[in-house]
CSV table of C-alpha atoms in Angstrom, one decimal:
chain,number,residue,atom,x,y,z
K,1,UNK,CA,47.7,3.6,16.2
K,2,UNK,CA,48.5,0.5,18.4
K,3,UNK,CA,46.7,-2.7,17.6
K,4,UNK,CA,44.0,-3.6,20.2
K,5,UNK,CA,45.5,-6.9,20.4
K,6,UNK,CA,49.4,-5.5,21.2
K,7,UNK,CA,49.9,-6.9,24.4
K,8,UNK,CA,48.7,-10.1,23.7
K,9,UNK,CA,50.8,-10.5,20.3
K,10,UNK,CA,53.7,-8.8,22.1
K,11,UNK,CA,53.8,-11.5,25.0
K,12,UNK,CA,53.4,-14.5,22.3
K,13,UNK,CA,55.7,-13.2,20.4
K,14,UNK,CA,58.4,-12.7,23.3
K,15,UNK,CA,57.1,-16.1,25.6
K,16,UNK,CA,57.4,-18.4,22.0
K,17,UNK,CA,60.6,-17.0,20.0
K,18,UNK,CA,61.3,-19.6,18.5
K,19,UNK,CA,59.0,-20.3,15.1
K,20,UNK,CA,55.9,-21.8,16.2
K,21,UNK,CA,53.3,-24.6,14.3
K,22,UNK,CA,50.5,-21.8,13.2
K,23,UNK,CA,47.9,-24.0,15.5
K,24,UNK,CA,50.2,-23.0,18.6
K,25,UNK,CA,49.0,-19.9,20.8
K,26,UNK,CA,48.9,-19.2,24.7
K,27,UNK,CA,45.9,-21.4,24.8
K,28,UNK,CA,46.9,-24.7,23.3
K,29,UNK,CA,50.4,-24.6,25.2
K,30,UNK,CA,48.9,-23.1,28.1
K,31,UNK,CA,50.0,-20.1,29.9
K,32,UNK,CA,49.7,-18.9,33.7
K,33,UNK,CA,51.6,-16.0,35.8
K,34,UNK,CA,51.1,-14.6,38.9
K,35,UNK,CA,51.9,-11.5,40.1
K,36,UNK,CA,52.4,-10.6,43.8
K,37,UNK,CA,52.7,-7.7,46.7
K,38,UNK,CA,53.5,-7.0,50.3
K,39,UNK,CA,56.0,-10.5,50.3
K,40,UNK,CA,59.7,-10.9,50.2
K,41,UNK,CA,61.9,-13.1,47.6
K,42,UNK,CA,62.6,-15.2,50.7
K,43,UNK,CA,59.2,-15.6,51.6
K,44,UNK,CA,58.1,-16.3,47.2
K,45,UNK,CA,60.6,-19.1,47.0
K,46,UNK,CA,59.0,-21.2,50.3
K,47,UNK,CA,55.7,-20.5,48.8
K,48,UNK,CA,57.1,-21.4,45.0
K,49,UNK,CA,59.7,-23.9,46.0
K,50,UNK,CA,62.2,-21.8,44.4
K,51,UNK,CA,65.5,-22.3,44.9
K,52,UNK,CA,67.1,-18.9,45.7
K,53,UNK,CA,71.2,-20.1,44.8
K,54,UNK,CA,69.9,-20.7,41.4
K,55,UNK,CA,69.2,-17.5,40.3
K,56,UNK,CA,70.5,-16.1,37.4
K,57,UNK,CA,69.6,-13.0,34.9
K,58,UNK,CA,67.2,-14.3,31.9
K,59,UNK,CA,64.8,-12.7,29.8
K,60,UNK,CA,61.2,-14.1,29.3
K,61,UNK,CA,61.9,-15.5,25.7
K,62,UNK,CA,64.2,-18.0,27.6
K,63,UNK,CA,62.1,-19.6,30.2
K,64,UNK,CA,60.2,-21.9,28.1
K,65,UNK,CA,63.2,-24.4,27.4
K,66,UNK,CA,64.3,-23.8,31.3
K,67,UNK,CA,61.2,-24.4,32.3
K,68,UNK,CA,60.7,-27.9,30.6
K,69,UNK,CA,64.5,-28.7,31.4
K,70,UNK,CA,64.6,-28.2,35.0
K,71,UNK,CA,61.3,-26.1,36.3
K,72,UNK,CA,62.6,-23.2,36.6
K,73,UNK,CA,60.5,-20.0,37.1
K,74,UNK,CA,61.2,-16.2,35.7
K,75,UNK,CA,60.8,-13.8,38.3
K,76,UNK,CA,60.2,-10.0,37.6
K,77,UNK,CA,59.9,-7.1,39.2
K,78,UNK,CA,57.1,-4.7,38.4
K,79,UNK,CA,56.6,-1.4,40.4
K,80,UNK,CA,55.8,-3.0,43.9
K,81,UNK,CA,54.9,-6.4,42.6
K,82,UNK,CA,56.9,-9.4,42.0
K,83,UNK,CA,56.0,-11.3,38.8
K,84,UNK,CA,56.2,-14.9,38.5
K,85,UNK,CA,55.3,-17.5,35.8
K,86,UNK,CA,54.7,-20.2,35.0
K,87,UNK,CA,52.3,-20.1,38.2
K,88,UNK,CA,49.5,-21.9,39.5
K,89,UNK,CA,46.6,-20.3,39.5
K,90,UNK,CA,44.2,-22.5,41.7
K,91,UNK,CA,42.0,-20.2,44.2
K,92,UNK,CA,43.3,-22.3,47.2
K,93,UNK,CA,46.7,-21.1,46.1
K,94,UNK,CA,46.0,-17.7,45.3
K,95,UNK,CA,44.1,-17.3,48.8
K,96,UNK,CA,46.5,-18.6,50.9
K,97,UNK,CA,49.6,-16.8,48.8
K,98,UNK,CA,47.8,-13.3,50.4
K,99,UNK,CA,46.9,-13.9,54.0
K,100,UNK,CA,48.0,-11.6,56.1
K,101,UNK,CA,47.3,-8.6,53.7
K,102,UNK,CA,48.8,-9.5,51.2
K,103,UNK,CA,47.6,-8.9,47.2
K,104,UNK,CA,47.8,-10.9,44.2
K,105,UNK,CA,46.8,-10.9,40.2
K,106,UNK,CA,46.7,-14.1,38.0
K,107,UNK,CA,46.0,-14.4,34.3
K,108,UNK,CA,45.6,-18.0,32.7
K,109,UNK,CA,44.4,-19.7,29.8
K,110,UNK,CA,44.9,-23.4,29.1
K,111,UNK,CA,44.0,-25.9,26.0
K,112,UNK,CA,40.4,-26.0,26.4
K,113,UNK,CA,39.8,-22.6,25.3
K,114,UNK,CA,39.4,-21.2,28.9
K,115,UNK,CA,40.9,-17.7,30.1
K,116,UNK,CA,40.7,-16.5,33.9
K,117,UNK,CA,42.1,-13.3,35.6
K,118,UNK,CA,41.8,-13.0,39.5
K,119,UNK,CA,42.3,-10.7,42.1
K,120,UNK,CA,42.7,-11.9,45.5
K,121,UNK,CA,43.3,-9.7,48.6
K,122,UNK,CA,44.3,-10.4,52.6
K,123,UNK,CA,42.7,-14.6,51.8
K,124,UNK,CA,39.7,-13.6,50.1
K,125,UNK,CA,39.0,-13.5,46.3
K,126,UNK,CA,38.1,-9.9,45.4
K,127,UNK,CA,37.3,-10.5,41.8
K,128,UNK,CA,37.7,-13.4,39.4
K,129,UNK,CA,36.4,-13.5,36.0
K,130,UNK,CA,36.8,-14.3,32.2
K,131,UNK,CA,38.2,-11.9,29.8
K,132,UNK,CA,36.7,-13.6,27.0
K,133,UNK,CA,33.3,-13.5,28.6
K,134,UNK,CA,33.6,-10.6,31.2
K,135,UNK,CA,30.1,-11.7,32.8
K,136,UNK,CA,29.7,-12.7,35.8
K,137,UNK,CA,32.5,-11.4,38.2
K,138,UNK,CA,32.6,-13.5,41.1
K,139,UNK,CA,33.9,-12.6,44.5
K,140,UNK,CA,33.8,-10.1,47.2
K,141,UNK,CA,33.8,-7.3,45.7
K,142,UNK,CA,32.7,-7.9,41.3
K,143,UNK,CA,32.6,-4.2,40.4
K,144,UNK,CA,35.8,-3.1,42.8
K,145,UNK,CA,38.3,-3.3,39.6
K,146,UNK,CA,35.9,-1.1,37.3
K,147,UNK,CA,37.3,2.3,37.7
K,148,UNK,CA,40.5,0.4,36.4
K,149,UNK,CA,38.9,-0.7,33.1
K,150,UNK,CA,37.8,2.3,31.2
K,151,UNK,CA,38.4,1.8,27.7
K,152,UNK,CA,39.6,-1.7,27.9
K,153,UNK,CA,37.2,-4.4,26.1
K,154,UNK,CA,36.8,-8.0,27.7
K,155,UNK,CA,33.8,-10.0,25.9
K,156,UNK,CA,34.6,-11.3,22.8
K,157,UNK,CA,32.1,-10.7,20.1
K,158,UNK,CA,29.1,-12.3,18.4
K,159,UNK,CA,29.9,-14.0,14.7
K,160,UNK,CA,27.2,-11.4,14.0
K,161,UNK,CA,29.0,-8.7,14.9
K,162,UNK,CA,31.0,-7.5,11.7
K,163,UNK,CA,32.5,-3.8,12.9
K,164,UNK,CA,35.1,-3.0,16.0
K,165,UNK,CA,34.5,-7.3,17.0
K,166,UNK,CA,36.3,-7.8,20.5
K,167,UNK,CA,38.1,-11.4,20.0
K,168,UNK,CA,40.1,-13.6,22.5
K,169,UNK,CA,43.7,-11.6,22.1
K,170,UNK,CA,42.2,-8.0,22.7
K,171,UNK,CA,40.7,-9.7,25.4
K,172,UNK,CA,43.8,-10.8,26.8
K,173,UNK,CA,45.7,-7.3,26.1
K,174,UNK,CA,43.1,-6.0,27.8
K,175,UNK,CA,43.4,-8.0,31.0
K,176,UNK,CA,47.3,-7.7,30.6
K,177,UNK,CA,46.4,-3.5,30.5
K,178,UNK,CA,44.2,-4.0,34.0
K,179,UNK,CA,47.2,-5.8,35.4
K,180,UNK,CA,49.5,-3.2,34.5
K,181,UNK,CA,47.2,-0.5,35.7
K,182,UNK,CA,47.1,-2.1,39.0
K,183,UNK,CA,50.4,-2.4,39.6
K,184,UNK,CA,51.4,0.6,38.2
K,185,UNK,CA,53.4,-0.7,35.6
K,186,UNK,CA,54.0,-0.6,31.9
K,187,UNK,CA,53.5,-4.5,30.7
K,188,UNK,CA,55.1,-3.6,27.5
K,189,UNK,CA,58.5,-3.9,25.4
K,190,UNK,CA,60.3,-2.2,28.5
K,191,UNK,CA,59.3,-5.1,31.0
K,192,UNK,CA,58.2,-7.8,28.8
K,193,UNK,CA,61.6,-8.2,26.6
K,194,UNK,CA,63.3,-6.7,30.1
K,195,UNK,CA,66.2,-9.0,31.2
K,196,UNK,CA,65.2,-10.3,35.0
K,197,UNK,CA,65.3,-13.6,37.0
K,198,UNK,CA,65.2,-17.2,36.3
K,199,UNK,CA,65.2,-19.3,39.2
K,200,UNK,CA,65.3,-23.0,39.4
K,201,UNK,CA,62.9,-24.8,41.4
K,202,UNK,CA,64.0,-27.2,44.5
């Protein structure tokens, strides 16, 4: 049976592959991706400063150093969506990243502990929440992703809760499931530890 925290624990272990300080997880050395639809490469590097010449096949367990060298971003493809970390996640961004129709997920979590996921659709903010906490949904449209999450578990649990607790990784895997059963993808071994893009940033 697969671990309720496997997506989480596969991403960590794929993102960090070098040997890691036990106090280091996607929280403390942050994390943020973004993944898009309905625009071109062409029109991803204006909006990500990317630098198109520069790209070059890597897998995800090579961005980090890249990253911190020269900014680089990985890009990768996933069903009809275009993947990209690391990413801002700001609303502003996200909003303006899907006028015109446009669609687009992000999943963060940063050093103080928080975790966000949002959906944003044609400028507007559709739904944006916290795995960790589930409640509230903000935006248009809070209960338009639950047909999506059956069987997936956001809110972690109470200390008092001894049997089938919910902590912050399931959390994650669950939000990491959502994405992939939105864009109709597997976010697993066969994309996450898939060889795709790295492109350096202008």
């Amino acid at each position: 049976m697969q671990s309720p925290t496997f997506l989480h624990d596969l991403l960590a272990s794929t993102l960090f592959a070098e040997e890691l300080d036990d106090e280091m997880d996607l929280w403390s050395l942050g994390f943020s991706a973004i993944w898009t639809k309905g625009a071109d490469l062409d029109a991803l590097a204006r909006a990500f400063s990317m630098d198109l010449t520069t790209r070059t096949p890597s897998y995800l367990s090579e961005i980090l150093d890249h990253n911190i060298d020269d900014g680089s971003l990985w890009v990768a493809e996933a069903g009809g969506w275009t993947s990209i970390l690391p990413a801002s996640s700001d609303d502003q961004f996200l909003l303006s990243l899907t006028e015109g129709g446009l669609q687009a997920l992000s999943l963060s979590m940063d050093i103080s502990n928080r975790d966000s996921f949002k959906y944003a659709r044609d400028g507007r903010m559709v739904a944006s929440f916290s795995p960790s906490l589930l409640d509230p949904v903000f935006g248009d449209d809070p209960p338009g992703l639950d047909h999506l999450m059956d069987g997936l578990r956001f809110r972690i649990s109470d200390d008092d809760i001894l049997d089938s607790r919910v902590d912050r990784e399931e959390s994650i895997s669950s939000a990491l499931a959502l994405i992939g059963r939105i864009t109709e993808t597997d976010i697993a071994t066969d994309w996450l530890e898939a060889q795709h893009s790295r492109i350096g940033t202008l």
